[in-house]
């Protein structure tokens, strides 16, 4: 499967505004408040971007393996 072979390939397909917070969350294990500081945005914006990133990854996976 695409995900098993290249787990971060899907993340690379995300727009940077979604990619940055999901990488900071999943790789650097930062919490939402820390990510907000790094990205100079609100905690709510971080939550929205991470949600959007996860939804986009789900859509990509549905295309690859329905």
PDB file of C-alpha atoms in Angstrom:
ATOM      1  CA  UNK A   1       0.000   0.000   0.000  1.00  0.00           C
ATOM      2  CA  UNK A   2       1.043   3.600  -0.562  1.00  0.00           C
ATOM      3  CA  UNK A   3       0.791   4.410   3.129  1.00  0.00           C
ATOM      4  CA  UNK A   4       2.906   1.453   4.215  1.00  0.00           C
ATOM      5  CA  UNK A   5       5.578   2.139   1.591  1.00  0.00           C
ATOM      6  CA  UNK A   6       5.810   5.901   2.043  1.00  0.00           C
ATOM      7  CA  UNK A   7       3.988   7.002   5.183  1.00  0.00           C
ATOM      8  CA  UNK A   8       5.068  10.622   4.809  1.00  0.00           C
ATOM      9  CA  UNK A   9       4.424  10.780   1.069  1.00  0.00           C
ATOM     10  CA  UNK A  10       0.819  11.647   1.866  1.00  0.00           C
ATOM     11  CA  UNK A  11       1.892  14.442   4.178  1.00  0.00           C
ATOM     12  CA  UNK A  12       4.077  15.815   1.401  1.00  0.00           C
ATOM     13  CA  UNK A  13       0.977  16.229  -0.750  1.00  0.00           C
ATOM     14  CA  UNK A  14      -0.619  18.576   1.778  1.00  0.00           C
ATOM     15  CA  UNK A  15      -0.496  22.351   1.434  1.00  0.00           C
ATOM     16  CA  UNK A  16       2.168  23.847   3.709  1.00  0.00           C
ATOM     17  CA  UNK A  17      -0.446  25.443   6.006  1.00  0.00           C
ATOM     18  CA  UNK A  18      -1.689  21.925   6.800  1.00  0.00           C
ATOM     19  CA  UNK A  19       1.648  20.121   6.528  1.00  0.00           C
ATOM     20  CA  UNK A  20       3.532  22.233   9.075  1.00  0.00           C
ATOM     21  CA  UNK A  21       1.178  21.698  12.022  1.00  0.00           C
ATOM     22  CA  UNK A  22       0.676  17.972  11.375  1.00  0.00           C
ATOM     23  CA  UNK A  23       4.455  17.424  11.199  1.00  0.00           C
ATOM     24  CA  UNK A  24       5.011  19.427  14.373  1.00  0.00           C
ATOM     25  CA  UNK A  25       2.300  17.415  16.102  1.00  0.00           C
ATOM     26  CA  UNK A  26       3.205  13.925  14.901  1.00  0.00           C
ATOM     27  CA  UNK A  27       7.004  14.172  14.535  1.00  0.00           C
ATOM     28  CA  UNK A  28       8.004  16.741  17.128  1.00  0.00           C
ATOM     29  CA  UNK A  29       5.182  15.763  19.534  1.00  0.00           C
ATOM     30  CA  UNK A  30       4.355  19.395  20.223  1.00  0.00           C
ATOM     31  CA  UNK A  31       1.001  20.211  21.756  1.00  0.00           C
ATOM     32  CA  UNK A  32      -1.410  22.608  20.075  1.00  0.00           C
ATOM     33  CA  UNK A  33      -0.303  25.573  22.189  1.00  0.00           C
ATOM     34  CA  UNK A  34       3.357  24.981  21.313  1.00  0.00           C
ATOM     35  CA  UNK A  35       2.514  24.635  17.626  1.00  0.00           C
ATOM     36  CA  UNK A  36       0.589  27.913  17.775  1.00  0.00           C
ATOM     37  CA  UNK A  37       3.681  29.650  19.121  1.00  0.00           C
ATOM     38  CA  UNK A  38       5.943  28.148  16.433  1.00  0.00           C
ATOM     39  CA  UNK A  39       3.531  29.043  13.633  1.00  0.00           C
ATOM     40  CA  UNK A  40       2.522  32.399  15.127  1.00  0.00           C
ATOM     41  CA  UNK A  41      -1.187  31.626  15.000  1.00  0.00           C
ATOM     42  CA  UNK A  42      -3.972  30.792  17.419  1.00  0.00           C
ATOM     43  CA  UNK A  43      -4.555  27.407  19.036  1.00  0.00           C
ATOM     44  CA  UNK A  44      -7.894  27.272  17.212  1.00  0.00           C
ATOM     45  CA  UNK A  45      -6.154  27.765  13.852  1.00  0.00           C
ATOM     46  CA  UNK A  46      -3.774  24.918  14.718  1.00  0.00           C
ATOM     47  CA  UNK A  47      -6.714  22.636  15.527  1.00  0.00           C
ATOM     48  CA  UNK A  48      -8.457  23.581  12.277  1.00  0.00           C
ATOM     49  CA  UNK A  49      -5.332  23.014  10.181  1.00  0.00           C
ATOM     50  CA  UNK A  50      -4.611  19.630  11.757  1.00  0.00           C
ATOM     51  CA  UNK A  51      -8.226  18.578  11.272  1.00  0.00           C
ATOM     52  CA  UNK A  52      -8.093  19.673   7.628  1.00  0.00           C
ATOM     53  CA  UNK A  53      -4.801  17.818   7.126  1.00  0.00           C
ATOM     54  CA  UNK A  54      -6.213  14.591   8.549  1.00  0.00           C
ATOM     55  CA  UNK A  55      -9.323  14.906   6.395  1.00  0.00           C
ATOM     56  CA  UNK A  56      -7.213  15.492   3.288  1.00  0.00           C
ATOM     57  CA  UNK A  57      -5.108  12.416   4.082  1.00  0.00           C
ATOM     58  CA  UNK A  58      -8.328  10.396   4.444  1.00  0.00           C
ATOM     59  CA  UNK A  59      -9.516  11.635   1.025  1.00  0.00           C
ATOM     60  CA  UNK A  60      -6.174  10.717  -0.572  1.00  0.00           C
ATOM     61  CA  UNK A  61      -6.316   7.251   0.983  1.00  0.00           C
ATOM     62  CA  UNK A  62      -9.881   6.778  -0.272  1.00  0.00           C
ATOM     63  CA  UNK A  63      -8.655   7.534  -3.798  1.00  0.00           C
ATOM     64  CA  UNK A  64      -5.763   5.078  -3.523  1.00  0.00           C
ATOM     65  CA  UNK A  65      -7.577   2.240  -1.758  1.00  0.00           C
ATOM     66  CA  UNK A  66     -11.375   2.703  -1.817  1.00  0.00           C
TER      67      UNK A  66
END
